């Protein structure tokens, strides 16, 4: 059982390059499960303006001196080391009231999210300090004036004001994309569980991997922090919608048009399809998922299911099935193996949840549980913030308001019925914007209608059915590659979403100019920019290769024999290649045409230098387009230009993107695409490679 003999520690803030305690003894923070003082917190007297200046001047400058891949590798190293330390974090997490199962998505999930961002950044973004975005747009007839968007780091601090329920995941999922983008972070964890966030930050800083100023933490109140934000800072907030709205209305945020991203708690719904009747796998999965979302972390999740929307006539079956499961969910201390659910984060939270249940019960009936009575297998109901699950039923959800407006942030949900899919969508929308909704059905038509219907009001929709029962991550799990956030009540913000999340911390700027100057800005060759011909570029290592190195090949005439041999050799005897009359009847062709892939193959034959050398492998092509038909007798020529060089950190090679342009004898573009190769950093390769 929980160790009650430990000494409460004074939490500190790490600002301006040092750990600093606020003035005074600080406010006591109670162990959620025992009520004993676990830590003291306070930030009075800290120089918040100085902390922001330190982040901007020291941390920002240092981060921007690294490429995106270098920043991502820092996070990879941090994530791997945190994994080795996680037992310490799990032990500290017990004080939050989280069981080991509850803590897994917070601790392992948070570290895993950081590692996912580190991996995706190195795969999907260039190893550079500037990110070109989108195609180059021609802005003049002769190609002398072009434009493109670029992404660069903001020159401020990313201020992350986090919620109490995920003190690790909620922090790491925000700082990972910000640091990769090149923005220093100042984390302000919710006080109730700040001791776990502070511990993780301590361990990160002790590693010495991040540059000075890249990561700061404030344990305690924010004081006048927001008074000092500028238009280059970014504020992210996770918590209650009411608190978020107050912060968003701060005069300095409004005056300076500070980017403000809010992810608020919401009245998320789970919808049971009309085909998912009792006895189907979907019905069972639905009940299991609602039960899990009501009881995981004692229901204190921003993605937890609050509204259980079921077909009319199935309310009782759902209530009985849920009640049976909830009745088999023992409540107790978080380290008790017999307990399946533990405490809320604080006694104040429990009082608040009870008040909200009472408000909802004015328009709904409690059908399982008694909010005033606590039944435990371990722990003390007076000193620990325990609350057994409560299930309500709203008989008239179309006219009721409380179940759609009031969130009891605990193990509480309300069952309500719909009559027809349109009504199910309407009920889901009454939440006024949610982070997630789930739909349980095995009927594709039902899935399509419900998802398209509820999508405008939700940041994510999870489809559950028998085919994904063993692999689904579930309703309540935000994932690094997918967006997390929602419209309306859910805050109107967006986090994660893979590399979208990184771009939230960068400035998108449109750059216009000549191809030569644009290429200098982006680090990528642009058609019309200068090119250098000479030594075959495939004979150059990364140490020798330069953007704009170019090869213009000899010509090759396409014959009927070439096309027929290719057709029979590959099996591609499509009529446009083999039947003159049929080809002429096609509105796109004048006669038989060469295969597109024959063109690409012959192009490779023209530009490849076959001897062993720095080019180690071809790993694909991007954006392949066939633009002009090739007829017998046409002659093809290739212009191959080094477009982008992307060194890989920690390897003997890098990625090189080549602009490939195939033209005919009339200088018409027949095909264009990017060729992707792995090229040695030096040649010959080191023996140890």
Short mmCIF file of N, CA and C in Angstrom, two decimals, residues 29-97:
data_model
loop_
_atom_site.label_atom_id
_atom_site.label_comp_id
_atom_site.label_asym_id
_atom_site.label_seq_id
_atom_site.Cartn_x
_atom_site.Cartn_y
_atom_site.Cartn_z
N UNK A 29 -0.11 20.44 -1.30
CA UNK A 29 -0.78 19.61 -2.29
C UNK A 29 -1.00 18.24 -1.67
N UNK A 30 -2.24 17.78 -1.68
CA UNK A 30 -2.58 16.53 -1.01
C UNK A 30 -2.43 15.35 -1.95
N UNK A 31 -2.02 14.21 -1.37
CA UNK A 31 -2.10 12.93 -2.07
C UNK A 31 -3.58 12.65 -2.31
N UNK A 32 -3.94 12.42 -3.55
CA UNK A 32 -5.35 12.27 -3.90
C UNK A 32 -6.01 11.11 -3.19
N UNK A 33 -5.26 10.05 -2.93
CA UNK A 33 -5.84 8.84 -2.37
C UNK A 33 -5.82 8.79 -0.85
N UNK A 34 -4.87 9.52 -0.21
CA UNK A 34 -4.77 9.44 1.24
C UNK A 34 -5.09 10.75 1.95
N UNK A 35 -5.03 11.84 1.21
CA UNK A 35 -5.27 13.14 1.81
C UNK A 35 -4.06 13.74 2.50
N UNK A 36 -2.97 13.00 2.63
CA UNK A 36 -1.77 13.52 3.27
C UNK A 36 -1.06 14.53 2.36
N UNK A 37 -0.37 15.46 2.97
CA UNK A 37 0.37 16.46 2.19
C UNK A 37 1.51 15.77 1.45
N UNK A 38 1.52 15.94 0.15
CA UNK A 38 2.54 15.30 -0.68
C UNK A 38 3.64 16.27 -1.10
N UNK A 39 3.27 17.53 -1.29
CA UNK A 39 4.24 18.54 -1.73
C UNK A 39 3.69 19.92 -1.41
N UNK A 40 4.59 20.91 -1.54
CA UNK A 40 4.20 22.31 -1.38
C UNK A 40 4.56 23.04 -2.67
N UNK A 41 3.71 23.97 -3.06
CA UNK A 41 3.92 24.65 -4.34
C UNK A 41 3.71 26.15 -4.19
N UNK A 42 4.46 26.93 -4.94
CA UNK A 42 4.30 28.37 -4.95
C UNK A 42 5.32 29.02 -5.86
N UNK A 43 4.90 30.07 -6.54
CA UNK A 43 5.80 30.76 -7.47
C UNK A 43 5.91 32.25 -7.17
N UNK A 44 5.45 32.66 -6.00
CA UNK A 44 5.51 34.08 -5.66
C UNK A 44 6.95 34.58 -5.72
N UNK A 45 7.10 35.76 -6.29
CA UNK A 45 8.41 36.39 -6.33
C UNK A 45 9.25 36.06 -7.54
N UNK A 46 8.80 35.14 -8.38
CA UNK A 46 9.59 34.80 -9.57
C UNK A 46 9.47 35.91 -10.61
N UNK A 47 10.53 36.07 -11.38
CA UNK A 47 10.58 37.11 -12.43
C UNK A 47 10.07 36.50 -13.73
N UNK A 48 8.78 36.63 -13.98
CA UNK A 48 8.19 36.01 -15.17
C UNK A 48 8.62 36.73 -16.45
N UNK A 49 8.74 38.04 -16.39
CA UNK A 49 9.22 38.77 -17.57
C UNK A 49 10.64 38.31 -17.91
N UNK A 50 11.46 38.14 -16.88
CA UNK A 50 12.83 37.68 -17.12
C UNK A 50 12.86 36.27 -17.68
N UNK A 51 11.94 35.41 -17.22
CA UNK A 51 11.88 34.04 -17.73
C UNK A 51 11.56 34.04 -19.21
N UNK A 52 10.62 34.87 -19.62
CA UNK A 52 10.27 34.93 -21.04
C UNK A 52 11.43 35.49 -21.86
N UNK A 53 12.07 36.53 -21.35
CA UNK A 53 13.22 37.09 -22.06
C UNK A 53 14.33 36.05 -22.19
N UNK A 54 14.57 35.29 -21.13
CA UNK A 54 15.60 34.25 -21.15
C UNK A 54 15.27 33.20 -22.22
N UNK A 55 14.03 32.79 -22.26
CA UNK A 55 13.63 31.82 -23.27
C UNK A 55 13.82 32.34 -24.68
N UNK A 56 13.39 33.59 -24.90
CA UNK A 56 13.49 34.16 -26.26
C UNK A 56 14.94 34.35 -26.68
N UNK A 57 15.73 34.96 -25.80
CA UNK A 57 17.09 35.35 -26.18
C UNK A 57 18.08 34.20 -26.12
N UNK A 58 17.98 33.37 -25.11
CA UNK A 58 18.95 32.29 -24.93
C UNK A 58 18.45 31.00 -25.57
N UNK A 59 17.26 30.56 -25.15
CA UNK A 59 16.74 29.29 -25.67
C UNK A 59 16.40 29.33 -27.14
N UNK A 60 15.71 30.38 -27.56
CA UNK A 60 15.31 30.47 -28.96
C UNK A 60 16.49 30.56 -29.90
N UNK A 61 17.46 31.39 -29.54
CA UNK A 61 18.64 31.54 -30.38
C UNK A 61 19.38 30.21 -30.52
N UNK A 62 19.50 29.48 -29.41
CA UNK A 62 20.22 28.21 -29.45
C UNK A 62 19.47 27.17 -30.28
N UNK A 63 18.17 27.08 -30.11
CA UNK A 63 17.39 26.10 -30.87
C UNK A 63 17.43 26.40 -32.36
N UNK A 64 17.32 27.65 -32.72
CA UNK A 64 17.33 28.01 -34.14
C UNK A 64 18.69 27.76 -34.78
N UNK A 65 19.72 27.62 -33.96
CA UNK A 65 21.03 27.28 -34.50
C UNK A 65 21.15 25.83 -34.92
N UNK A 66 20.16 25.01 -34.57
CA UNK A 66 20.14 23.59 -34.94
C UNK A 66 19.14 23.37 -36.06
N UNK A 67 19.38 22.33 -36.84
CA UNK A 67 18.41 21.95 -37.87
C UNK A 67 17.25 21.18 -37.22
N UNK A 68 16.20 20.98 -37.99
CA UNK A 68 15.05 20.23 -37.49
C UNK A 68 15.44 18.83 -37.08
N UNK A 69 16.27 18.16 -37.87
CA UNK A 69 16.67 16.80 -37.52
C UNK A 69 17.52 16.78 -36.26
N UNK A 70 18.36 17.77 -36.07
CA UNK A 70 19.17 17.82 -34.85
C UNK A 70 18.28 18.00 -33.63
N UNK A 71 17.26 18.85 -33.75
CA UNK A 71 16.33 19.02 -32.63
C UNK A 71 15.56 17.73 -32.37
N UNK A 72 15.14 17.06 -33.45
CA UNK A 72 14.40 15.81 -33.29
C UNK A 72 15.25 14.74 -32.63
N UNK A 73 16.53 14.70 -32.96
CA UNK A 73 17.41 13.71 -32.34
C UNK A 73 17.62 14.00 -30.85
N UNK A 74 17.59 15.28 -30.48
CA UNK A 74 17.64 15.60 -29.05
C UNK A 74 16.45 14.95 -28.34
N UNK A 75 15.27 15.10 -28.93
CA UNK A 75 14.07 14.54 -28.31
C UNK A 75 14.10 13.02 -28.30
N UNK A 76 14.65 12.43 -29.34
CA UNK A 76 14.78 10.98 -29.34
C UNK A 76 15.65 10.53 -28.17
N UNK A 77 16.78 11.19 -27.97
CA UNK A 77 17.67 10.83 -26.87
C UNK A 77 16.98 11.03 -25.53
N UNK A 78 16.25 12.12 -25.40
CA UNK A 78 15.53 12.39 -24.15
C UNK A 78 14.48 11.31 -23.92
N UNK A 79 13.72 10.99 -24.96
CA UNK A 79 12.67 9.99 -24.82
C UNK A 79 13.21 8.63 -24.42
N UNK A 80 14.32 8.22 -25.02
CA UNK A 80 14.90 6.92 -24.67
C UNK A 80 15.37 6.90 -23.22
N UNK A 81 15.95 8.00 -22.76
CA UNK A 81 16.40 8.05 -21.37
C UNK A 81 15.22 8.10 -20.40
N UNK A 82 14.17 8.81 -20.77
CA UNK A 82 12.98 8.85 -19.92
C UNK A 82 12.37 7.46 -19.76
N UNK A 83 12.39 6.68 -20.83
CA UNK A 83 11.87 5.32 -20.74
C UNK A 83 12.62 4.51 -19.68
N UNK A 84 13.92 4.76 -19.55
CA UNK A 84 14.71 4.04 -18.56
C UNK A 84 14.38 4.48 -17.14
N UNK A 85 13.79 5.67 -17.01
CA UNK A 85 13.49 6.23 -15.69
C UNK A 85 12.03 6.09 -15.28
N UNK A 86 11.22 5.47 -16.11
CA UNK A 86 9.77 5.57 -15.92
C UNK A 86 9.28 4.95 -14.62
N UNK A 87 9.99 4.01 -14.04
CA UNK A 87 9.54 3.44 -12.77
C UNK A 87 9.43 4.52 -11.70
N UNK A 88 10.35 5.46 -11.72
CA UNK A 88 10.31 6.57 -10.77
C UNK A 88 9.06 7.42 -10.99
N UNK A 89 8.70 7.60 -12.25
CA UNK A 89 7.52 8.41 -12.55
C UNK A 89 6.23 7.69 -12.15
N UNK A 90 6.19 6.39 -12.37
CA UNK A 90 5.02 5.62 -11.95
C UNK A 90 4.83 5.69 -10.44
N UNK A 91 5.93 5.62 -9.70
CA UNK A 91 5.84 5.69 -8.24
C UNK A 91 5.29 7.05 -7.80
N UNK A 92 5.76 8.11 -8.43
CA UNK A 92 5.28 9.46 -8.09
C UNK A 92 3.83 9.64 -8.52
N UNK A 93 3.44 8.99 -9.60
CA UNK A 93 2.08 9.13 -10.13
C UNK A 93 1.02 8.59 -9.19
N UNK A 94 1.39 7.68 -8.29
CA UNK A 94 0.42 7.14 -7.35
C UNK A 94 -0.25 8.23 -6.53
N UNK A 95 0.49 9.28 -6.23
CA UNK A 95 -0.06 10.37 -5.44
C UNK A 95 -1.17 11.12 -6.17
N UNK A 96 -1.21 11.01 -7.49
CA UNK A 96 -2.27 11.66 -8.26
C UNK A 96 -3.59 10.89 -8.21
N UNK A 97 -3.54 9.68 -7.65
CA UNK A 97 -4.72 8.82 -7.63
C UNK A 97 -4.80 7.89 -8.80
#
